[in-house]
Short mmCIF file of C-alpha atoms in Angstrom, two decimals:
data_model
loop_
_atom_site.label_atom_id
_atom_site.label_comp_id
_atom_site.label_asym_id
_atom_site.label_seq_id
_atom_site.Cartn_x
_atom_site.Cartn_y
_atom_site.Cartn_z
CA UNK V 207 94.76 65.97 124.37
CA UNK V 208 91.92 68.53 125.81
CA UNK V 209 93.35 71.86 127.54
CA UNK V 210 92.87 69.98 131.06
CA UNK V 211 95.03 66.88 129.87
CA UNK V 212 98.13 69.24 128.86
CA UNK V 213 97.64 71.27 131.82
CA UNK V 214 97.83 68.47 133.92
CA UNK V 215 100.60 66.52 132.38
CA UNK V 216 102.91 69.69 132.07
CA UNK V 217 105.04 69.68 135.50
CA UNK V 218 108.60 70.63 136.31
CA UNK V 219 110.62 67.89 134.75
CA UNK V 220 114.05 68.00 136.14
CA UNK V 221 115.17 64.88 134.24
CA UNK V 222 115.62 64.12 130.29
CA UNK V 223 116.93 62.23 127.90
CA UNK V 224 120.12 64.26 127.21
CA UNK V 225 120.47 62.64 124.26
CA UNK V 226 117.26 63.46 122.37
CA UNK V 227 118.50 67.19 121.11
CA UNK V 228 115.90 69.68 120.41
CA UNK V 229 116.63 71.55 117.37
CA UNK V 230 116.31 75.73 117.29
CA UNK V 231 113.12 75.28 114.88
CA UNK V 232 111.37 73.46 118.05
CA UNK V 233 112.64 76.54 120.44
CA UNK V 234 111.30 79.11 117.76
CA UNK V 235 107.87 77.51 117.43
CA UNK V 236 107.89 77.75 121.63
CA UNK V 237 108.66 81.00 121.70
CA UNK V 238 105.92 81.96 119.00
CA UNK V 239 104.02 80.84 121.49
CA UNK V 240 104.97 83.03 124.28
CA UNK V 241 105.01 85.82 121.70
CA UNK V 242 100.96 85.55 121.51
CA UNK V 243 100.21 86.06 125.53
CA UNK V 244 98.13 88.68 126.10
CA UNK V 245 101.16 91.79 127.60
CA UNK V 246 100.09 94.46 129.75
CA UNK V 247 99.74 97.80 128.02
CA UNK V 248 101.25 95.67 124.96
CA UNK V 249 104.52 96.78 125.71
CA UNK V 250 105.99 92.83 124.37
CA UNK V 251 109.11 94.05 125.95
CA UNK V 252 110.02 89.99 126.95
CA UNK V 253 113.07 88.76 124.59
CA UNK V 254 114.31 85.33 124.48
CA UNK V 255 118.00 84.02 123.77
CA UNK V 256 117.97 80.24 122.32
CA UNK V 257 120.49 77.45 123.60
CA UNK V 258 120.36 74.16 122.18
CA UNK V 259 123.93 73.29 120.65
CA UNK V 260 125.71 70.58 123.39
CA UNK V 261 128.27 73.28 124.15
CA UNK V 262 125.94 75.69 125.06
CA UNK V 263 124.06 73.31 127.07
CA UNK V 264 127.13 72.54 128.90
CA UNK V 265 127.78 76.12 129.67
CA UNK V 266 124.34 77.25 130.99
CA UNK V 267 124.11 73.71 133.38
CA UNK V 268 126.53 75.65 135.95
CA UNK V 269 124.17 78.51 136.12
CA UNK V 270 121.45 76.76 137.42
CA UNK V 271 120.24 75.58 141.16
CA UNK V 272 117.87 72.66 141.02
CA UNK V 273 114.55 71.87 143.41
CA UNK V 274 115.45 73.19 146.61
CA UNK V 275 113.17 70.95 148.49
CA UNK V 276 115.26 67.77 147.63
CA UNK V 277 118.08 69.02 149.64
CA UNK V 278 120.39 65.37 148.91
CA UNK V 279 119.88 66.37 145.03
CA UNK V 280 122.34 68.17 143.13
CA UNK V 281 120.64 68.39 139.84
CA UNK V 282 120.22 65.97 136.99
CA UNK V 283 123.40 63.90 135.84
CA UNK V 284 125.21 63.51 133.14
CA UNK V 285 122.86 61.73 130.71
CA UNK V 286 120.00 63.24 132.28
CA UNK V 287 120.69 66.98 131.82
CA UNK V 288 118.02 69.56 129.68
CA UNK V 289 118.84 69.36 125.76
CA UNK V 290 117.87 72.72 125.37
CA UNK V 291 117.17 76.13 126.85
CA UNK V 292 115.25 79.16 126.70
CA UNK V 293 116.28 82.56 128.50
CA UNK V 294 113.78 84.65 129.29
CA UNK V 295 114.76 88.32 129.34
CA UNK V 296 113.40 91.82 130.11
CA UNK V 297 114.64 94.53 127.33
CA UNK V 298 114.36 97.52 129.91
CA UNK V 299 114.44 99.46 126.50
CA UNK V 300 111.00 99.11 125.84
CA UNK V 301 109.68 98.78 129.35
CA UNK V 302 110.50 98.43 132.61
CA UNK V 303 107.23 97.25 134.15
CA UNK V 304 105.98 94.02 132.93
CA UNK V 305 103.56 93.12 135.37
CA UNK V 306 102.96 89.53 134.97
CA UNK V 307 104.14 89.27 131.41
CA UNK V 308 106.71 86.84 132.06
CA UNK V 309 104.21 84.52 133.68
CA UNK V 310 101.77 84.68 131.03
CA UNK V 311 104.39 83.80 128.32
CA UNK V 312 106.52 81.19 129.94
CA UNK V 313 102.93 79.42 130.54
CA UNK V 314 102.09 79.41 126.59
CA UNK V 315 106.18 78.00 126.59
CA UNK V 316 105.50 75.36 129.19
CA UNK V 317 102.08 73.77 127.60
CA UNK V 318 103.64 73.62 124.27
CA UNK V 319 106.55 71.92 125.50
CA UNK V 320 103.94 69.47 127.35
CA UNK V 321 101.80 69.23 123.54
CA UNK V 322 105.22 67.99 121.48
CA UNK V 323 105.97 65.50 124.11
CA UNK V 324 108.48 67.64 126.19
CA UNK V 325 109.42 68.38 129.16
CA UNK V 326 110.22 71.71 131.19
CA UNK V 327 111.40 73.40 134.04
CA UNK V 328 111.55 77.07 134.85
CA UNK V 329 114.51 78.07 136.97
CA UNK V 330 114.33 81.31 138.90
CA UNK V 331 117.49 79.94 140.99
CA UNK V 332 120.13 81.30 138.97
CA UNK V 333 123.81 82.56 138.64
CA UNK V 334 122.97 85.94 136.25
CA UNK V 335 125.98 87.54 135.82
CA UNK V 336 127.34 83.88 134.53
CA UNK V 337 124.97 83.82 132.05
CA UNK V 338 125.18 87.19 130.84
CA UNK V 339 129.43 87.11 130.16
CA UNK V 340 128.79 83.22 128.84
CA UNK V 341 125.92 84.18 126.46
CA UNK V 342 126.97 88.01 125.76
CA UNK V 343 123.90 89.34 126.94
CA UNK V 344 123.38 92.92 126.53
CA UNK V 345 123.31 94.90 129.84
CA UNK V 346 119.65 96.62 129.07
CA UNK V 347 118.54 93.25 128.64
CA UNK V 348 117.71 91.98 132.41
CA UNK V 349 117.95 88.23 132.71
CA UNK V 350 114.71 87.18 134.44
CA UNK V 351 114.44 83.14 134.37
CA UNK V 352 115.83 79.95 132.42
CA UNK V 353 113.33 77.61 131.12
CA UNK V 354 115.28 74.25 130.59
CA UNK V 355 113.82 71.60 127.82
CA UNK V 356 113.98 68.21 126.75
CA UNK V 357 112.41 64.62 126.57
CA UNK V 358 111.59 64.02 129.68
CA UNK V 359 113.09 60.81 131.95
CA UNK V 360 111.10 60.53 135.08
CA UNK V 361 107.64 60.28 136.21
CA UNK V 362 105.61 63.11 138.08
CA UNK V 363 102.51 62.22 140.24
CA UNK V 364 100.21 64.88 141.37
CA UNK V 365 99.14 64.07 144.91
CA UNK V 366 96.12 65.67 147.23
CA UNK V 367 97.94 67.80 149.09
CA UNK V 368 97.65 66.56 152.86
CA UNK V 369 97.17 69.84 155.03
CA UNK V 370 99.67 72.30 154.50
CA UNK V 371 102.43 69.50 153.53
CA UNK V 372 103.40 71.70 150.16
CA UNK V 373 106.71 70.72 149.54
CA UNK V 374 107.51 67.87 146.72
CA UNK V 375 109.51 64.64 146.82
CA UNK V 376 110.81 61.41 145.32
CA UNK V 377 110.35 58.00 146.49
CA UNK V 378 113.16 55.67 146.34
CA UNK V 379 112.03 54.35 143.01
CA UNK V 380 113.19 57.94 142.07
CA UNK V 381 109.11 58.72 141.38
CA UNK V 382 108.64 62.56 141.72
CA UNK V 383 105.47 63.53 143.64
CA UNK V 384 103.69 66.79 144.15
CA UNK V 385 100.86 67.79 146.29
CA UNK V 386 98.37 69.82 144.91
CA UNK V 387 95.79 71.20 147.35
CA UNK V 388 92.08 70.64 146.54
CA UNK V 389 89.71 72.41 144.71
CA UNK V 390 87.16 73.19 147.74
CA UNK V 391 90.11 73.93 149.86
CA UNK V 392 91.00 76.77 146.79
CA UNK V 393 86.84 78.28 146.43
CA UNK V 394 85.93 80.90 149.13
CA UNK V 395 82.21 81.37 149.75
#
């Protein structure tokens, strides 16, 4: 696959094949991956805690709220649920100012995912103070977003966005469609 083809393929998946496990060598090589974005000032201060055991699984899915625009979803089901996760932390130890840090790694996570055939979502939606007493996270450690992983199990269209119409949706074949606006529409002369 060129850059574009993983680019383009990698979308929010919010459905997998809960039984396809991902194994903590698979999380590791994702991370390595966020570990080589470029960091402002170099600081690296971004940490990751790794969650791919069932039980775990099963105790972060609680944690999470899932794409607010499909307001008659509750979240994938049983069967269809992330087989791994990846929280992304700040250690306010080493810097409080990341700039855009986070964004830069979690990208490098994302199209890696997309290159071994997985799926991802990043949740920003999430119950923090859960996490932190489920996972024992350290309280100079600031719990930023959850990336969730798997095999994926649905389909994601990219659409031309039509006007300002931004917001995502599923068809009743349960085909997940997103509206990207158009090049010319982005370029200002």
């Amino acid at each position: 696959m060129t850059l574009l083809d993983i680019i383009t393929k990698s979308r929010s998946i919010r459905r997998f094949d809960e039984g396809k496990r991902l194994d903590i060598e698979t999380l590791k090589s994702l991370v390595n991956l966020a570990r080589l974005a470029p960091s402002a000032r170099n600081s690296q201060a971004l940490k990751y805690k790794l969650l791919q055991t069932e039980l775990a699984c099963a105790n972060m899915f609680p944690a999470l709220a899932w794409a607010g625009y499909l307001t008659d979803w509750q979240g994938p089901v049983e069967g269809e649920r992330p087989a791994a996760y990846i929280i992304v932390l700040k250690d306010t130890l080493i810097n409080n100012n990341i700039f855009c840090d986070d964004g830069l790694a979690i990208q490098n996570i994302l199209l890696g995912a997309t290159e071994q055939g997985l799926g991802a979502c990043v949740l920003a939606s999430i119950k923090r103070e859960y996490i932190r007493e489920t996972f024992s996270i350290s309280n100079h450690l600031e719990i930023l977003y959850v990336i969730a992983l798997g095999k994926p199990d649905e389909e994601v269209v990219l659409k031309e966005m039509d006007k300002n119409k931004f917001e995502y949706w599923r068809d009743d074949a349960g085909v997940h469609y997103v509206p990207k606006r158009n090049l010319d529409d982005l370029l200002i002369d």
